[in-house]
XYZ file of C-alpha atoms in Angstrom:
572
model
C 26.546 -3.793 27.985
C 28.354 -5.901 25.737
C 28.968 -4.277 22.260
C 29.430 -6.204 19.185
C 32.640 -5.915 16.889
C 32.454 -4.387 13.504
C 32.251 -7.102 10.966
C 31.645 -10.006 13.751
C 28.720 -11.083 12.378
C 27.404 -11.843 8.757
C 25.085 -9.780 6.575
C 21.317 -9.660 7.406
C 18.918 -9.533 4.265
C 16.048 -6.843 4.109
C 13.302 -6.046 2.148
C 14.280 -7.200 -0.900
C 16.963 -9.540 0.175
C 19.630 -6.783 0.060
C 21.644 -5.469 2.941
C 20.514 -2.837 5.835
C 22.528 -0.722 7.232
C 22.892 -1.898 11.467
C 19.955 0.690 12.905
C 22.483 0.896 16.244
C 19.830 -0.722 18.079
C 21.553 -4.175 18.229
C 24.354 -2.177 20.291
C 21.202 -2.491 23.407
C 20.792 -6.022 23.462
C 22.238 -8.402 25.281
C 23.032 -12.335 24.739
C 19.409 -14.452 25.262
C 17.945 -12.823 28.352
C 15.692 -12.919 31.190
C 13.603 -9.717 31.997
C 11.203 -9.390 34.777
C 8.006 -7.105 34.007
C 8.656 -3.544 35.762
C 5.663 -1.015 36.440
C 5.911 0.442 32.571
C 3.365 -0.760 30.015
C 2.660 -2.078 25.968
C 1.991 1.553 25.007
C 0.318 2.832 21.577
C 2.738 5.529 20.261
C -0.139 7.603 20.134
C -0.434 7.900 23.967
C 3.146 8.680 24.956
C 2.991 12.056 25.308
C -0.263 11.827 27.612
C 0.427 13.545 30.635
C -2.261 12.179 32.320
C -1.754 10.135 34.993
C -2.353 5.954 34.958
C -1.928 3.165 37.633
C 1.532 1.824 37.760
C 1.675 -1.063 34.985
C -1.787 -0.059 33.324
C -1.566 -1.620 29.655
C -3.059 1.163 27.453
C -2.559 -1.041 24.431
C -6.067 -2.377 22.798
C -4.639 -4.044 19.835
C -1.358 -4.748 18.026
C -0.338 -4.152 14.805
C 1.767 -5.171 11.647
C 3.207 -2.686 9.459
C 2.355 -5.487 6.779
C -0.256 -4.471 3.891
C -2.587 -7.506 4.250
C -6.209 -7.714 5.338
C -5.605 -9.892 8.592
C -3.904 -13.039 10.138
C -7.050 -15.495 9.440
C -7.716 -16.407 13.062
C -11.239 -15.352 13.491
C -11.343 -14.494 17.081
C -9.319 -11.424 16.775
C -7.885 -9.145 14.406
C -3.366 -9.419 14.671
C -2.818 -7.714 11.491
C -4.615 -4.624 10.696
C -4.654 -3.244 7.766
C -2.420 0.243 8.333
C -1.401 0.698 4.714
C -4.805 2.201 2.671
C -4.636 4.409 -0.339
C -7.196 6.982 -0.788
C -10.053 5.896 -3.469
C -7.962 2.776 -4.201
C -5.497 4.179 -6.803
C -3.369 1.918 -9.132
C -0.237 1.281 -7.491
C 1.751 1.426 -10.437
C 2.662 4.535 -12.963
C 1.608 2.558 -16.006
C -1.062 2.668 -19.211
C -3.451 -0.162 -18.211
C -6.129 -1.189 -20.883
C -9.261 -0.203 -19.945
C -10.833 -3.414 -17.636
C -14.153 -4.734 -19.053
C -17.396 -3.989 -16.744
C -17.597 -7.458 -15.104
C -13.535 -7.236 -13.715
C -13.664 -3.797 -12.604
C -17.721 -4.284 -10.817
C -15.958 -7.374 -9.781
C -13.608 -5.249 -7.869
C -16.406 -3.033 -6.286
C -17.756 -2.834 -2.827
C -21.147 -2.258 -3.981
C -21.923 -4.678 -6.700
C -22.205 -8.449 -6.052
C -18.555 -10.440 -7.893
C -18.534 -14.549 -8.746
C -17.576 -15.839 -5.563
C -20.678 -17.127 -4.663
C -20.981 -21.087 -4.354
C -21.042 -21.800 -8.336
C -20.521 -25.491 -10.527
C -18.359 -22.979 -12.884
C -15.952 -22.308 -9.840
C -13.482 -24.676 -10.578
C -10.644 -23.197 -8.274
C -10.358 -23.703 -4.368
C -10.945 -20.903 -2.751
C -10.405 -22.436 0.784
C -6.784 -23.737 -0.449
C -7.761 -27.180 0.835
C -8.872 -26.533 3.726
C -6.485 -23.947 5.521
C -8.542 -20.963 4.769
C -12.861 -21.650 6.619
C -15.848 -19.788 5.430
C -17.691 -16.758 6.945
C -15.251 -14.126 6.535
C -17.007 -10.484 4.398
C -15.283 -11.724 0.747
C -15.778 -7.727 -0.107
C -13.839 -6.721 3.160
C -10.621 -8.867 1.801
C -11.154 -9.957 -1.816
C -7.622 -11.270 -1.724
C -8.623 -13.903 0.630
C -10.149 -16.258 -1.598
C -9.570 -14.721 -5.018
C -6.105 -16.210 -4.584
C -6.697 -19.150 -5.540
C -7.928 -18.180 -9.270
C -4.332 -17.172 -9.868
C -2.430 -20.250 -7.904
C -3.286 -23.275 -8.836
C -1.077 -25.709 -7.156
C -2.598 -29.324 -6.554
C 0.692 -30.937 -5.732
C 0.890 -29.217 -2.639
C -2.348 -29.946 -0.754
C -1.965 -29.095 3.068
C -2.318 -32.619 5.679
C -5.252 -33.317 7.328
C -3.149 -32.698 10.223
C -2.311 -29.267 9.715
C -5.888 -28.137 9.103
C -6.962 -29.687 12.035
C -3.835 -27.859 14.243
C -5.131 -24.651 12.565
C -8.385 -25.040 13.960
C -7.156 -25.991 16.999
C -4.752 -22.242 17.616
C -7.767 -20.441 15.895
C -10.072 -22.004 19.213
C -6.892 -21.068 21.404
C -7.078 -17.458 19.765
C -10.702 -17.503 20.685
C -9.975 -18.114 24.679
C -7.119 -16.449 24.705
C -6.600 -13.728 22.616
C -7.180 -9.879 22.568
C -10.253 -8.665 24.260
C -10.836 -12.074 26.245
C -10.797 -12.229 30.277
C -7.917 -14.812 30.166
C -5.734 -11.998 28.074
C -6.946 -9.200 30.220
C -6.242 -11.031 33.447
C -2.594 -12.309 31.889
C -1.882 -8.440 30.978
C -2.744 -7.540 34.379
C -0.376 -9.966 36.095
C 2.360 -9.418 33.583
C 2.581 -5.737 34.750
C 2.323 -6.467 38.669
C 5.824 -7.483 38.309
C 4.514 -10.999 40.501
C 5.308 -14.242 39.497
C 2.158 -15.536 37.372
C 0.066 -18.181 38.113
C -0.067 -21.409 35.979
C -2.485 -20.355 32.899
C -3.556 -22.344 30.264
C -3.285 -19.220 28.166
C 0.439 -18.450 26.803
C 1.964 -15.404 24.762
C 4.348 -14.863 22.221
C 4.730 -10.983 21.673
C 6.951 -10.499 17.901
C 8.309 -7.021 17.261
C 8.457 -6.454 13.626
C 11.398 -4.070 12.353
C 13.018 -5.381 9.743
C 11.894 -5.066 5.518
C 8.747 -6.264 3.818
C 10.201 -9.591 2.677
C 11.927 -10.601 6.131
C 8.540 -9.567 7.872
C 6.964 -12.449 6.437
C 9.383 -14.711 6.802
C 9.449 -13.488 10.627
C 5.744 -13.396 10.979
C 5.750 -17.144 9.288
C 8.803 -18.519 11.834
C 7.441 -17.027 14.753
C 3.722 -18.602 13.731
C 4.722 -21.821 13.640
C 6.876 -21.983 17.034
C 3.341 -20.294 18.622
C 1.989 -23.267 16.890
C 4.102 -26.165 18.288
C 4.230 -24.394 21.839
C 0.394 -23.360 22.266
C 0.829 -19.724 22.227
C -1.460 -16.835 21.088
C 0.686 -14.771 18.932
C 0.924 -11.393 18.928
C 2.348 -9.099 16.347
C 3.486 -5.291 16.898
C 5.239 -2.813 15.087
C 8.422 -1.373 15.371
C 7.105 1.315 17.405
C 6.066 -0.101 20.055
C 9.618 -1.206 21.073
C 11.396 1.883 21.662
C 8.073 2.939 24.065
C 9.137 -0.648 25.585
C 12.456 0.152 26.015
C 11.189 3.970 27.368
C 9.073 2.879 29.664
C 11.729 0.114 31.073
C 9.357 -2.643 30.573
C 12.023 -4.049 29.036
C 15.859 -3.266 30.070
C 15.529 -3.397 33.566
C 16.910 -6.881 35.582
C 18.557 -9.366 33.168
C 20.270 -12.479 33.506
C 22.941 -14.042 31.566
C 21.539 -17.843 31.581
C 18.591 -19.978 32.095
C 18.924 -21.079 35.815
C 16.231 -20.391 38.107
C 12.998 -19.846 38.707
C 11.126 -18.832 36.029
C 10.723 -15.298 34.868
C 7.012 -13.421 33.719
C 8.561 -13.009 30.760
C 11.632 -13.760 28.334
C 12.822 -11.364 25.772
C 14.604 -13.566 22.922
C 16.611 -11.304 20.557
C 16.887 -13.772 17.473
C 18.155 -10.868 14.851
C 20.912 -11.581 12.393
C 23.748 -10.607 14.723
C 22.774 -12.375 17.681
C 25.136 -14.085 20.078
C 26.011 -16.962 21.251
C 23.893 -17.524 24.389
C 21.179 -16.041 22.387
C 21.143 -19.236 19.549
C 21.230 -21.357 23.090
C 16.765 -20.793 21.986
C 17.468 -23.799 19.489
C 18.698 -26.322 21.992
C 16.179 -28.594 23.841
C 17.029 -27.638 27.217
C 16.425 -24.455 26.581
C 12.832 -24.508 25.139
C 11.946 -26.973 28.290
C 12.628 -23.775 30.163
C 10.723 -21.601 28.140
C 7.407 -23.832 28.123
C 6.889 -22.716 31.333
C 7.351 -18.700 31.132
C 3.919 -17.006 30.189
C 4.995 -14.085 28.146
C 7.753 -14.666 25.497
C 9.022 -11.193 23.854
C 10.825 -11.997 20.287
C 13.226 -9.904 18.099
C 13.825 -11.490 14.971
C 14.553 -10.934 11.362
C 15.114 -14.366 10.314
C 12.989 -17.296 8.895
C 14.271 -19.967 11.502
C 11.949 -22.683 10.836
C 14.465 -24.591 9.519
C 16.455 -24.761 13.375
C 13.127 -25.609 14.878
C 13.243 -29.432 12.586
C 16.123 -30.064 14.776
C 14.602 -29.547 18.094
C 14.313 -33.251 19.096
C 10.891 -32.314 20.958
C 9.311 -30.894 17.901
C 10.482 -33.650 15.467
C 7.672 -35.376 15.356
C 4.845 -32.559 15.445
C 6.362 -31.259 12.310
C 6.765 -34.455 10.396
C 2.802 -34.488 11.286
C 1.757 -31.258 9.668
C 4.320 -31.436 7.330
C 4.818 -34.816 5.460
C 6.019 -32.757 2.927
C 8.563 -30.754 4.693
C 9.386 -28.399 2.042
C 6.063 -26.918 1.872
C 6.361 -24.951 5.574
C 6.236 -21.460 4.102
C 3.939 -22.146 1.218
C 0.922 -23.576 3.542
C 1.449 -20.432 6.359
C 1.879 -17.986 4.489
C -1.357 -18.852 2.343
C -2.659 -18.950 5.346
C -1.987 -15.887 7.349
C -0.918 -13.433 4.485
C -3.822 -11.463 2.293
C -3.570 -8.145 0.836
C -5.340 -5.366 0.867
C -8.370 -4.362 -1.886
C -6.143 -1.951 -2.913
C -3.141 -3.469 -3.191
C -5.237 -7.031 -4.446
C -7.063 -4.561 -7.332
C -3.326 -3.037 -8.663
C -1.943 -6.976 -8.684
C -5.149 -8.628 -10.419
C -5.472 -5.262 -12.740
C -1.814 -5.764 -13.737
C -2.181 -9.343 -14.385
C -5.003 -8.949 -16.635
C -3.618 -6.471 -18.747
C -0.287 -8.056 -19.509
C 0.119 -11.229 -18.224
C -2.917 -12.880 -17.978
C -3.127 -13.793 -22.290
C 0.377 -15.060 -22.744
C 1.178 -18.330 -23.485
C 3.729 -18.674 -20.222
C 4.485 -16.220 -17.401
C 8.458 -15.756 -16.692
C 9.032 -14.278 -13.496
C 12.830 -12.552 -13.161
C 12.960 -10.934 -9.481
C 16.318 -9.169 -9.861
C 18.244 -7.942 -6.927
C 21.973 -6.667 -7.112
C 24.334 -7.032 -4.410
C 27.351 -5.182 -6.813
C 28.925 -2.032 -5.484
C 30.663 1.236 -6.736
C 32.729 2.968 -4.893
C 31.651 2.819 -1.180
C 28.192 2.572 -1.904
C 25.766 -0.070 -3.032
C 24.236 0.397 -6.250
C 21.768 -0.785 -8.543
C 24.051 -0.744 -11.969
C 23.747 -0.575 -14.339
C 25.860 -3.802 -14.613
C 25.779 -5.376 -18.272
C 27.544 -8.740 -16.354
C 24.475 -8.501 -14.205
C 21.902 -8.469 -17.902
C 24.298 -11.300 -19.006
C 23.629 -13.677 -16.334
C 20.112 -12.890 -16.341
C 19.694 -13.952 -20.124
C 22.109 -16.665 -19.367
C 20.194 -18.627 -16.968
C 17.032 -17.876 -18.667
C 18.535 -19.108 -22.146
C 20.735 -22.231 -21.200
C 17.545 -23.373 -19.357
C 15.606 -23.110 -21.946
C 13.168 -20.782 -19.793
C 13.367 -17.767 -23.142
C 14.030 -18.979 -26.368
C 17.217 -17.580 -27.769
C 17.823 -14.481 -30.054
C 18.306 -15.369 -33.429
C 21.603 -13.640 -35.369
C 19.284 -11.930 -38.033
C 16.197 -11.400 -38.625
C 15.913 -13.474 -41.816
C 18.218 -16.544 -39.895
C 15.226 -16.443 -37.384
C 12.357 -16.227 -39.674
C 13.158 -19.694 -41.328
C 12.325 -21.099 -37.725
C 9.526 -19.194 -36.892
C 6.122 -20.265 -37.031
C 5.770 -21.279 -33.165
C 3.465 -18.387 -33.011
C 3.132 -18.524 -29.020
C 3.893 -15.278 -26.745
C 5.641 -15.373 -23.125
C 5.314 -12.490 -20.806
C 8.413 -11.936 -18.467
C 7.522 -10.230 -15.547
C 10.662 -8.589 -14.263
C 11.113 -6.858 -10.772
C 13.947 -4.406 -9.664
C 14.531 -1.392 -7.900
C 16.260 -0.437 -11.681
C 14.277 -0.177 -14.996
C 17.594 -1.126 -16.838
C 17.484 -4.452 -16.870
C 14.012 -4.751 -18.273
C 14.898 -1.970 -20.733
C 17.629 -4.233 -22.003
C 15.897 -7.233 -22.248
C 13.226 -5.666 -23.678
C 15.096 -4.151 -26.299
C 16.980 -7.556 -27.139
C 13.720 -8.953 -28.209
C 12.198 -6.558 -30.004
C 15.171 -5.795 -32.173
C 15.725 -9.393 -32.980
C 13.471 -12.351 -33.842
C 13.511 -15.169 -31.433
C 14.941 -18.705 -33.122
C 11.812 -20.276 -32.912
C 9.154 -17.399 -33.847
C 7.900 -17.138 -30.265
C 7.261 -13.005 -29.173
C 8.960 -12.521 -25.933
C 7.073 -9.512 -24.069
C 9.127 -7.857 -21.287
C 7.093 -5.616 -17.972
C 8.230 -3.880 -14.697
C 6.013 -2.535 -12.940
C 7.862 -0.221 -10.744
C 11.197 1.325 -10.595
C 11.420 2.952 -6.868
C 15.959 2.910 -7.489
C 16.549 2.519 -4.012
C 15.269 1.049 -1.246
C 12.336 2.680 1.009
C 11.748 0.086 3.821
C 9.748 2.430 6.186
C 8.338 4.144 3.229
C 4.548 2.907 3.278
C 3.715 3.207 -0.536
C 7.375 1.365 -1.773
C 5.829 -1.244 0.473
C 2.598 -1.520 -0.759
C 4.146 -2.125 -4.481
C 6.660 -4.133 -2.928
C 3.726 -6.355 -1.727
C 1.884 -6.636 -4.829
C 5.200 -7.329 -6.870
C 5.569 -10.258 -4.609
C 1.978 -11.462 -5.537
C 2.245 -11.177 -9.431
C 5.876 -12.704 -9.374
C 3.919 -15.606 -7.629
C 1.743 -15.488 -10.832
C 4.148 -16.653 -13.011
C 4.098 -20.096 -14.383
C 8.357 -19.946 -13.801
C 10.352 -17.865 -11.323
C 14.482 -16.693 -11.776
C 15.210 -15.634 -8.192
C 18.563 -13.250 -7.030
C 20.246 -15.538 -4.160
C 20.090 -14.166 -0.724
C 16.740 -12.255 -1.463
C 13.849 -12.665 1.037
C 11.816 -11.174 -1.852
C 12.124 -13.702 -3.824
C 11.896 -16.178 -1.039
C 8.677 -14.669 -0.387
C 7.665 -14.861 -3.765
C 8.290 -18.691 -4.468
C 6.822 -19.760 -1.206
C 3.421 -18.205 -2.271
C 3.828 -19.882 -5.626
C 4.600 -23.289 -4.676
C 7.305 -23.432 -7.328
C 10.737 -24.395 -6.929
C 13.065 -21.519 -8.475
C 15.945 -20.989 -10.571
C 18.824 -19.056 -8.624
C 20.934 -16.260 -9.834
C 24.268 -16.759 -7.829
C 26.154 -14.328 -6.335
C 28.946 -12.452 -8.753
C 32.074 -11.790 -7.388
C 34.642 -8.871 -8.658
C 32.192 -7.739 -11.677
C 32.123 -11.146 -12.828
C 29.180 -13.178 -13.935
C 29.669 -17.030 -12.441
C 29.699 -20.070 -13.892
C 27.149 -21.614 -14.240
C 25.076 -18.469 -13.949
C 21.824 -20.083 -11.997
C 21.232 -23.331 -10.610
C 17.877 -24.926 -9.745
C 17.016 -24.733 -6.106
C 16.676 -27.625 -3.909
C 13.274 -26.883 -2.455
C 10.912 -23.904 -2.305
C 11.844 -23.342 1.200
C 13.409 -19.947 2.078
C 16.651 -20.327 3.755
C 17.611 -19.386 7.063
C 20.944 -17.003 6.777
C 22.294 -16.728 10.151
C 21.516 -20.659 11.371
C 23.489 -21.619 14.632
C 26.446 -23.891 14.069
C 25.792 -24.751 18.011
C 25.563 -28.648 18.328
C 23.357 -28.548 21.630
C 23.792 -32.152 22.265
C 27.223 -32.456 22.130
C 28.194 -29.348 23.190
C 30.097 -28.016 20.674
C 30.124 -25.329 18.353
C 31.041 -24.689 14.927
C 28.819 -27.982 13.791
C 28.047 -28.643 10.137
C 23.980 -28.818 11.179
C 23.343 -28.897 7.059
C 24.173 -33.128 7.486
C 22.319 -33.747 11.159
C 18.990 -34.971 9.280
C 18.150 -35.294 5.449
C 15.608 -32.752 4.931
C 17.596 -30.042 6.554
C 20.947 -28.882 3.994
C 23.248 -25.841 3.457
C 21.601 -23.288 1.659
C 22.314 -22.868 -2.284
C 23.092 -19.453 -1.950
C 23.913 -18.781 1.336
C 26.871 -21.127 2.180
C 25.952 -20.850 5.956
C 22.628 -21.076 6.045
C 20.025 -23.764 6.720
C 16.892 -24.644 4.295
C 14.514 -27.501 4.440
C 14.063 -29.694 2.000
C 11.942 -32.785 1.049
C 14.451 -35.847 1.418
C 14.851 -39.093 3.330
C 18.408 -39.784 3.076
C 21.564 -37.726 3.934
């Protein structure tokens, strides 16, 4: 098999938008590939060391999974995302004081005792986020599924009629289709013959998750949508689950090198950071004509590639329909399909009471540092890093400034007001610092500048489950804020914006220790951005294309000079 070089291909971002180290599993894959079903099986990890023995092909799998820490995706006819992530009694997340909660938040937050979401003329937030979210679900099952909407309210961005309606549509398709159903059983069965499959009117798209918690919903998003514009049920596994693939030879076994032929039972696309060239051949037309017609359609991906899809000339047209506003891809899915837990929902509302919920305006600083010492990558501390922070918050007039003395400020003061700056970071430094700054000093126009963190984990802990479950629920409260200073190149803070609706302010990239100049810049849209994007011109057949100037609401990235990000404009 074809290895790749060291250094051939660009950084990938994880969890929170920093860099993994390669897993060696990219090593096994091949360019975009064609892989007829053998006699193995979907296996739960839990039944690999059976001994016991099964028809050839037998699919012992009864439901797929997410390592995500949300409540489900919200398509009623069967469960994709269950909820693996659960802390006993439903602890507080976070190692912090909180103020005792009054009676009605905290019997709000119980099982047993009846909360304010009932139909009500005091309601005045929309709980069904215009439409993408329907009634019937158990609101004490997933509180976070319409309690979201008390903390986001975001008018400007109401979903299209269209949308709702397509929703509806792949929530029926879920119903014929999905787990549990005849036509799924009956498509399982003839996937694992190994015989070509009849014509169905039932279609799969089968995502392995592996990458971290901020990717996985960019991945989970991307790969929703394409299910969307091709009619497919998705499916959504764990990491797990591929290595029993790989065990079991369901997948590994023939493989081709192009699309010619007849066409396969299935088609495993490998659509990772460090994919190849045939394998970015997925975003040409030709291509996905092919694809329409294979049943089962395995996907590998860490990679929010919505933006390649707006330049499939076939799905032009069905996006500019659910998305007049084209920026707002990410911010109406993943409303839609992402809710957390109650236990990681009762640590995010319980935090935002208790500090953030009384001050005058919520900053949101999601801080993630790319610097290194030695060898290794570190977290600082860096004071360039603190400078550019304060910087960017400062010039833009996001914090007030820090007044020389204490008596210089005081002939200013009188604004009286309070902002609460929510900072997250794997390193408490940077909020100690900031902190500090402003409670030494008096701010030059009297306002009190508060400074939180709730967490400090210092390093990264993708596959550990309870960094992820604060991980989650930082994501949520930075979405609380009223403004949001983002680290470039973080799929955190992607993550984080999306939810909110609200365009961010970006921290670039320092080079050699040294803060740039300026130190943030507003971003273009509230898009994430796509960091390995194909520079493949599939209709002229040629590579290294600028694709940022093909159509005006699809540019170069602000912080990732090769990447692709949507964006809501007419003109190039």
């Amino acid at each position: 098999m074809e290895k790749k070089k060291p250094g051939s291909s660009r950084p990938r971002a994880s969890n929170n938008g920093g860099l993994d180290e390669d897993d060696g599993q990219h090593e096994e894959k091949q360019r975009l590939r064609l892989l007829r079903g053998g006699g193995g099986g979907l296996e739960d990890q839990a039944a690999v060391g059976q001994q016991e023995a099964r028809p050839p092909g037998m699919f012992r799998r009864k439901s797929v999974r997410a390592a995500l820490v949300l409540c489900l995706l919200t398509l009623p006819a069967g469960v994709l995302l269950l909820q693996w992530w659960r802390a006993a009694n439903s602890p507080l997340l976070f190692d912090v004081d909180l103020p005792k909660m009054d009676d009605d938040y905290d019997q709000d937050m119980k099982d047993d005792i009846a909360d304010d979401l009932s139909p009500s003329a005091q309601i005045e937030y929309d709980k069904l986020l215009g439409g993408l979210l329907i009634e019937g679900f158990d609101e004490r099952s997933c509180r976070s599924r319409y309690q979201f909407a008390r903390y986001h309210r975001n008018a400007a961005r109401v979903p299209s009629a269209y949308l709702i309606e397509r929703l509806r549509r792949q929530e029926a398709l879920q119903k014929k289709c999905g787990p549990g159903t005849k036509s799924y059983n009956k498509a399982l069965k003839q996937l694992s013959s190994g015989q070509s499959i009849n014509t169905t009117d039932c279609n799969y798209l089968f995502l392995i998750i592996h990458a971290g918690l901020g990717n996985r919903m960019l991945e989970i998003t991307s790969a929703f949508l394409y299910a969307l514009l091709t009619d497919r049920i998705l499916l959504v596994d764990s990491p797990e689950s591929y290595g029993n693939m790989l065990r079991e030879k369901v997948i590994g076994g023939n493989t081709y090198r192009s699309l010619v032929g007849a066409r396969p039972p299935f088609v495993y696309l490998y659509l990772d950071g460090n994919y190849g060239f045939h394998d970015k051949l997925f975003y040409c037309e030709d291509d996905q004509q092919f694809l329409k017609g294979v049943p089962w359609l395995i996907m590998r991906t860490d990679m929010y590639f919505v933006p390649s899809l707006f330049l499939i000339p076939s799905y032009q047209d069905e996006l500019s329909r659910l998305f007049p506003e084209k920026d707002t891809v990410f911010h109406h899915l993943a409303r839609y399909l992402f809710h957390p837990t109650n236990d990681i929902w009762y640590s995010v509302t319980a935090y935002y009471k208790a500090y953030l919920a009384k001050a005058d305006k919520r900053v949101g600083v999601q801080i993630r540092i790319y610097e290194t010492k030695g060898i290794l990558q570190r977290n600082g501390p860096f004071p360039h890093i603190l400078e550019q922070i304060l910087s960017c918050a400062q010039n833009e007039k996001l914090l007030p400034e820090i007044g020389a003395t204490a008596e210089a400020a005081a002939v200013t003061a009188g604004k009286n007001q309070t902002i609460a700056v929510l900072t997250t970071s794997l390193s408490s430094w940077y909020s100690d610092q900031i902190r500090k700054r402003y409670s030494e000093h008096q701010t030059v126009d009297g306002t009190t500048v508060k400074v939180y963190q709730p967490s400090h984990e210092e390093y990264q802990k993708s596959k550990n489950k309870k960094h992820n479950m604060k991980a989650l629920a930082e994501i949520y409260l930075l979405s609380m804020t009223d403004v949001l200073i983002t680290s470039g190149f973080s799929t955190f803070g992607y993550a984080a914006q999306g939810l909110a609706g609200k365009t961010p302010w970006i921290l670039f990239r320092s080079t050699n220790h040294v803060a740039p100049d300026p130190a943030c810049g507003r971003g273009m849209s509230i898009e994430p951005c796509f960091h390995n994007a194909p520079f493949y011109d599939c209709k002229a057949k040629r590579d290294n294309v600028d694709l940022g100037k093909v159509v005006p609401y699809v540019r170069r990235c602000e912080d990732v000079s090769w990447g692709l990000k949507i964006v809501n404009q007419t003109q190039l």
